[in-house]
Coordinates of N, CA and C in Angstrom, one line a residue:
L1 N 10.3 -16.2 -2.6 CA 10.5 -17.6 -2.0 C 10.5 -18.6 -3.2
G2 N 11.5 -19.4 -3.2 CA 11.6 -20.3 -4.3 C 11.8 -19.7 -5.7
G3 N 12.3 -18.5 -5.7 CA 12.6 -17.8 -6.9 C 11.4 -17.2 -7.6
T4 N 10.2 -17.2 -7.0 CA 9.0 -16.7 -7.6 C 8.5 -15.4 -7.1
R5 N 9.1 -14.9 -6.0 CA 8.6 -13.7 -5.4 C 9.7 -12.7 -5.1
L6 N 9.3 -11.4 -5.3 CA 10.2 -10.3 -4.9 C 9.6 -9.8 -3.6
V7 N 10.4 -9.8 -2.5 CA 9.8 -9.3 -1.2 C 10.4 -8.0 -0.8
L8 N 9.6 -7.0 -0.4 CA 10.0 -5.7 0.0 C 9.6 -5.5 1.4
F9 N 10.5 -4.9 2.3 CA 10.1 -4.5 3.6 C 10.5 -3.1 3.9
G10 N 9.6 -2.4 4.6 CA 9.9 -1.0 5.0 C 10.1 0.0 3.9
G11 N 10.8 1.1 4.2 CA 11.1 2.1 3.3 C 10.7 3.5 3.8
M12 N 10.8 4.5 2.9 CA 10.6 5.9 3.3 C 9.6 6.5 2.4
T13 N 8.9 7.4 2.9 CA 7.9 8.2 2.1 C 7.9 9.7 2.7
A14 N 7.6 10.6 1.9 CA 7.5 12.0 2.3 C 6.1 12.2 2.9
L15 N 6.0 12.9 4.0 CA 4.7 13.3 4.6 C 4.1 14.4 3.7
P16 N 2.8 14.5 3.7 CA 2.2 15.5 2.8 C 2.8 16.9 3.0
G17 N 3.1 17.6 1.9 CA 3.6 18.9 1.9 C 5.1 19.1 2.3
H18 N 5.8 18.0 2.4 CA 7.2 18.1 2.8 C 8.2 17.8 1.7
G19 N 7.8 17.6 0.5 CA 8.7 17.3 -0.6 C 9.5 16.0 -0.5
S20 N 10.6 16.0 -1.1 CA 11.4 14.7 -1.2 C 11.9 14.2 0.1
P21 N 11.7 12.9 0.4 CA 12.2 12.4 1.7 C 13.8 12.3 1.6
V22 N 14.3 12.2 0.4 CA 15.8 12.1 0.3 C 16.5 13.4 0.9
K23 N 15.9 14.5 0.7 CA 16.5 15.8 1.2 C 16.5 15.7 2.7
H24 N 15.5 15.3 3.3 CA 15.4 15.1 4.8 C 16.5 14.1 5.3
L25 N 16.6 13.0 4.5 CA 17.6 12.0 4.9 C 19.0 12.5 4.9
L26 N 19.3 13.3 3.8 CA 20.7 13.8 3.6 C 21.0 14.8 4.7
E27 N 19.9 15.6 5.2 CA 20.1 16.5 6.2 C 20.0 15.9 7.6
Q28 N 19.8 14.6 7.7 CA 19.6 13.9 8.9 C 18.5 14.5 9.8
N29 N 17.4 14.9 9.1 CA 16.3 15.6 9.7 C 15.1 14.6 9.6
S30 N 14.5 14.2 10.7 CA 13.4 13.3 10.6 C 12.0 14.0 10.3
G31 N 12.0 15.3 10.4 CA 10.8 16.0 10.1 C 10.4 15.9 8.6
G32 N 9.2 15.5 8.3 CA 8.7 15.4 6.9 C 8.9 14.0 6.4
V33 N 9.5 13.1 7.1 CA 9.8 11.8 6.6 C 8.9 10.8 7.3
G34 N 8.3 9.9 6.6 CA 7.5 8.8 7.1 C 8.2 7.5 6.8
L35 N 8.5 6.8 7.8 CA 9.2 5.5 7.6 C 8.1 4.4 7.7
L36 N 8.3 3.3 7.0 CA 7.3 2.2 6.9 C 7.9 0.9 7.5
N37 N 7.0 0.0 7.9 CA 7.4 -1.3 8.4 C 6.5 -2.4 7.8
D38 N 5.9 -2.1 6.7 CA 5.0 -3.1 6.1 C 5.8 -3.9 5.1
M39 N 5.3 -5.1 4.8 CA 5.9 -6.0 3.9 C 5.0 -6.3 2.7
W40 N 5.6 -6.3 1.5 CA 4.8 -6.6 0.3 C 5.6 -7.6 -0.5
Y41 N 4.9 -8.4 -1.4 CA 5.6 -9.2 -2.3 C 5.0 -9.1 -3.7
L42 N 5.8 -9.3 -4.7 CA 5.4 -9.3 -6.1 C 5.6 -10.7 -6.6
E43 N 4.5 -11.2 -7.1 CA 4.5 -12.6 -7.7 C 5.1 -12.5 -9.0
L44 N 6.2 -13.3 -9.3 CA 6.9 -13.2 -10.5 C 6.7 -14.4 -11.4
R45 N 5.8 -15.2 -11.1 CA 5.5 -16.4 -11.9 C 5.1 -16.1 -13.4
G46 N 4.5 -15.0 -13.6 CA 4.1 -14.7 -15.0 C 5.2 -14.2 -15.9
L47 N 6.4 -14.0 -15.4 CA 7.5 -13.6 -16.2 C 8.3 -14.7 -16.8
D48 N 8.8 -14.4 -18.1 CA 9.7 -15.4 -18.7 C 10.8 -14.5 -19.3
L49 N 11.9 -15.1 -19.7 CA 13.1 -14.4 -20.2 C 12.8 -13.5 -21.4
P50 N 12.1 -14.0 -22.4 CA 11.8 -13.1 -23.6 C 10.9 -11.8 -23.1
C51 N 10.0 -12.0 -22.2 CA 9.2 -10.9 -21.7 C 10.1 -9.8 -21.0
V52 N 11.1 -10.3 -20.2 CA 12.0 -9.4 -19.5 C 12.9 -8.7 -20.4
V53 N 13.5 -9.4 -21.4 CA 14.5 -8.9 -22.3 C 13.8 -7.8 -23.2
S54 N 12.6 -8.1 -23.7 CA 12.0 -7.2 -24.7 C 11.2 -6.1 -24.0
G55 N 10.8 -6.3 -22.7 CA 10.0 -5.3 -22.0 C 8.6 -5.4 -22.4
L56 N 8.2 -6.3 -23.2 CA 6.8 -6.5 -23.7 C 6.1 -7.6 -23.0
C57 N 5.7 -7.4 -21.8 CA 5.1 -8.4 -21.1 C 3.6 -8.2 -21.0
S58 N 2.8 -9.3 -21.2 CA 1.4 -9.2 -21.1 C 0.9 -9.6 -19.8
A59 N 1.8 -10.2 -19.0 CA 1.4 -10.7 -17.7 C 1.1 -9.6 -16.7
V60 N 0.1 -9.7 -15.9 CA -0.2 -8.8 -14.8 C 0.5 -9.3 -13.6
L61 N 1.4 -8.6 -13.0 CA 2.1 -9.0 -11.8 C 1.5 -8.3 -10.6
P62 N 0.8 -9.1 -9.7 CA 0.1 -8.4 -8.6 C 1.0 -8.2 -7.4
W63 N 1.0 -7.0 -6.8 CA 1.6 -6.8 -5.5 C 0.6 -7.2 -4.4
R64 N 1.1 -7.9 -3.4 CA 0.3 -8.3 -2.3 C 0.9 -7.9 -1.0
R65 N 0.1 -7.4 -0.1 CA 0.6 -7.0 1.3 C 0.6 -8.3 2.1
V66 N 1.7 -8.4 2.9 CA 1.8 -9.5 3.9 C 1.2 -9.0 5.2
D67 N 0.1 -9.6 5.7 CA -0.4 -9.3 7.0 C 0.2 -10.1 8.0
V68 N 0.8 -9.4 9.0 CA 1.5 -10.1 10.1 C 0.9 -9.7 11.5
A69 N 0.5 -10.7 12.2 CA 0.0 -10.5 13.6 C 1.1 -10.5 14.5
G70 N 1.0 -9.8 15.7 CA 2.0 -9.8 16.7 C 3.0 -8.7 16.6
Q71 N 4.1 -8.9 17.2 CA 5.2 -7.9 17.3 C 5.8 -7.7 15.9
T72 N 6.1 -6.4 15.5 CA 6.7 -6.2 14.2 C 7.9 -5.2 14.5
P73 N 8.9 -5.1 13.6 CA 10.0 -4.2 13.7 C 9.5 -2.7 13.7
Q74 N 10.2 -1.9 14.3 CA 9.9 -0.4 14.2 C 10.0 0.0 12.7
P75 N 9.2 1.0 12.3 CA 9.3 1.4 10.9 C 10.8 1.9 10.6
R76 N 11.3 1.6 9.4 CA 12.6 2.0 9.1 C 12.9 2.0 7.6
S77 N 14.0 2.5 7.2 CA 14.5 2.5 5.9 C 16.0 2.2 5.8
G78 N 16.4 1.7 4.7 CA 17.9 1.4 4.5 C 18.4 0.2 5.2
I79 N 17.6 -0.8 5.3 CA 17.9 -2.1 6.0 C 18.9 -2.9 5.1
S80 N 19.6 -3.8 5.8 CA 20.3 -4.9 5.1 C 19.4 -6.1 5.3
S81 N 19.4 -7.0 4.3 CA 18.6 -8.2 4.5 C 19.3 -9.4 3.9
L82 N 18.9 -10.6 4.3 CA 19.5 -11.8 3.9 C 18.4 -12.9 4.0
L83 N 18.2 -13.6 2.9 CA 17.3 -14.7 2.9 C 18.0 -16.0 3.1
S84 N 17.6 -16.7 4.1 CA 18.3 -18.0 4.4 C 17.7 -19.1 3.6
P85 N 18.4 -20.2 3.4 CA 17.8 -21.4 2.7 C 16.6 -22.0 3.4
S86 N 16.4 -21.7 4.7 CA 15.2 -22.3 5.4 C 14.0 -21.3 5.3
G87 N 14.1 -20.2 4.5 CA 12.9 -19.4 4.3 C 12.8 -18.3 5.4
Q88 N 13.9 -17.9 6.0 CA 13.9 -16.8 7.0 C 14.5 -15.6 6.3
L89 N 13.7 -14.5 6.3 CA 14.2 -13.2 5.8 C 14.7 -12.4 7.0
N90 N 16.1 -12.2 7.0 CA 16.7 -11.5 8.1 C 16.8 -10.0 7.8
I91 N 16.2 -9.2 8.7 CA 16.2 -7.8 8.5 C 17.1 -7.2 9.5
I92 N 18.1 -6.5 9.1 CA 19.2 -6.0 10.0 C 19.3 -4.5 9.9
G93 N 19.3 -3.8 11.0 CA 19.5 -2.4 11.1 C 18.6 -1.6 10.3
G94 N 19.1 -0.5 9.8 CA 18.3 0.5 9.0 C 18.3 1.8 9.8
A95 N 17.6 2.8 9.2 CA 17.4 4.1 9.9 C 16.0 4.2 10.5
V96 N 15.9 4.6 11.7 CA 14.7 4.8 12.4 C 14.5 6.3 12.8
V97 N 13.3 6.7 13.1 CA 13.1 8.1 13.5 C 13.5 8.2 15.0
G98 N 14.5 9.0 15.3 CA 14.8 9.3 16.7 C 14.1 10.6 17.2
P99 N 14.5 11.1 18.4 CA 13.8 12.2 18.9 C 13.9 13.5 18.0
E100 N 15.1 13.7 17.4 CA 15.2 14.9 16.5 C 15.7 14.6 15.1
R101 N 16.2 13.4 14.9 CA 16.8 13.0 13.6 C 16.7 11.5 13.4
L102 N 17.1 11.1 12.2 CA 17.1 9.7 11.9 C 18.3 9.1 12.6
S103 N 18.2 7.9 13.2 CA 19.3 7.2 13.8 C 19.3 5.7 13.4
D104 N 20.4 5.1 13.8 CA 20.6 3.7 13.4 C 19.8 2.8 14.3
A105 N 19.2 1.7 13.7 CA 18.3 0.8 14.5 C 19.2 -0.2 15.3
N106 N 20.3 -0.7 14.8 CA 21.2 -1.6 15.5 C 20.4 -2.8 16.1
D107 N 19.5 -3.4 15.3 CA 18.8 -4.6 15.8 C 18.7 -5.6 14.6
W108 N 18.1 -6.7 14.9 CA 18.0 -7.8 13.9 C 16.7 -8.5 14.1
W109 N 15.9 -8.7 13.1 CA 14.7 -9.4 13.1 C 14.7 -10.5 12.1
S110 N 14.1 -11.6 12.4 CA 14.0 -12.7 11.4 C 12.5 -12.9 11.1
F111 N 12.2 -12.9 9.8 CA 10.8 -13.0 9.4 C 10.6 -14.4 8.7
N112 N 9.7 -15.2 9.2 CA 9.4 -16.5 8.7 C 8.5 -16.3 7.5
L113 N 9.0 -16.5 6.3 CA 8.2 -16.3 5.1 C 7.1 -17.3 4.9
R114 N 7.2 -18.5 5.5 CA 6.2 -19.5 5.3 C 5.0 -19.3 6.3
D115 N 5.3 -18.9 7.5 CA 4.2 -18.7 8.5 C 3.9 -17.3 8.8
A116 N 4.6 -16.3 8.2 CA 4.3 -14.9 8.4 C 4.3 -14.4 9.9
F117 N 5.5 -14.5 10.5 CA 5.7 -13.9 11.8 C 7.1 -13.5 12.0
Y118 N 7.3 -12.5 12.8 CA 8.6 -11.9 13.1 C 9.2 -12.5 14.4
K119 N 10.5 -12.5 14.5 CA 11.2 -12.9 15.8 C 12.3 -11.9 16.0
Y120 N 12.4 -11.3 17.1 CA 13.4 -10.4 17.5 C 14.7 -11.2 17.8
C121 N 15.8 -10.9 17.3 CA 17.1 -11.6 17.6 C 18.1 -10.6 18.1
S122 N 18.9 -11.0 19.0 CA 20.0 -10.1 19.5 C 21.0 -9.8 18.4
A123 N 21.4 -8.6 18.3 CA 22.3 -8.2 17.3 C 23.7 -8.1 17.9
T124 N 23.9 -8.6 19.1 CA 25.3 -8.5 19.7 C 25.8 -9.9 19.9

C-alpha cells in the first residue's frame, strides 16, 4: 500500500509426507496438496536502492499476517490480482480443491487493505 508493502494472498503447500506440491498440481491431483487463504504483508520501508542493488541490507523486514474477521475466500493457489488506486486488492480465480482434483475457482473477491475485510463480487 503506497509502495511500502508487498502483499501475498493464498498459495500452495505440500501436506506432510507428500513431497512437492508442484507434482500434484501438474497431475491435477488434489491429494497431498494444501491450499491457503491467509494474507501476509512484508514491510518494505527499510529498503533503499543501494541495499537492493548490492544485496547487503542491514534492515530487518518483518512479515506480518493480516487478521481478517468474517467471510474469506476459499483456500486457493494461482490467483490473478489487481490493486486499485482506492486500496482494493482484487483476487480473481485461482485453483481450489475439488472433489477429486484441483479445479478453477471462477470467482472474484475484493479485499479492502485499509479496513481488512473481504467482499464477494460477481465474476459474471
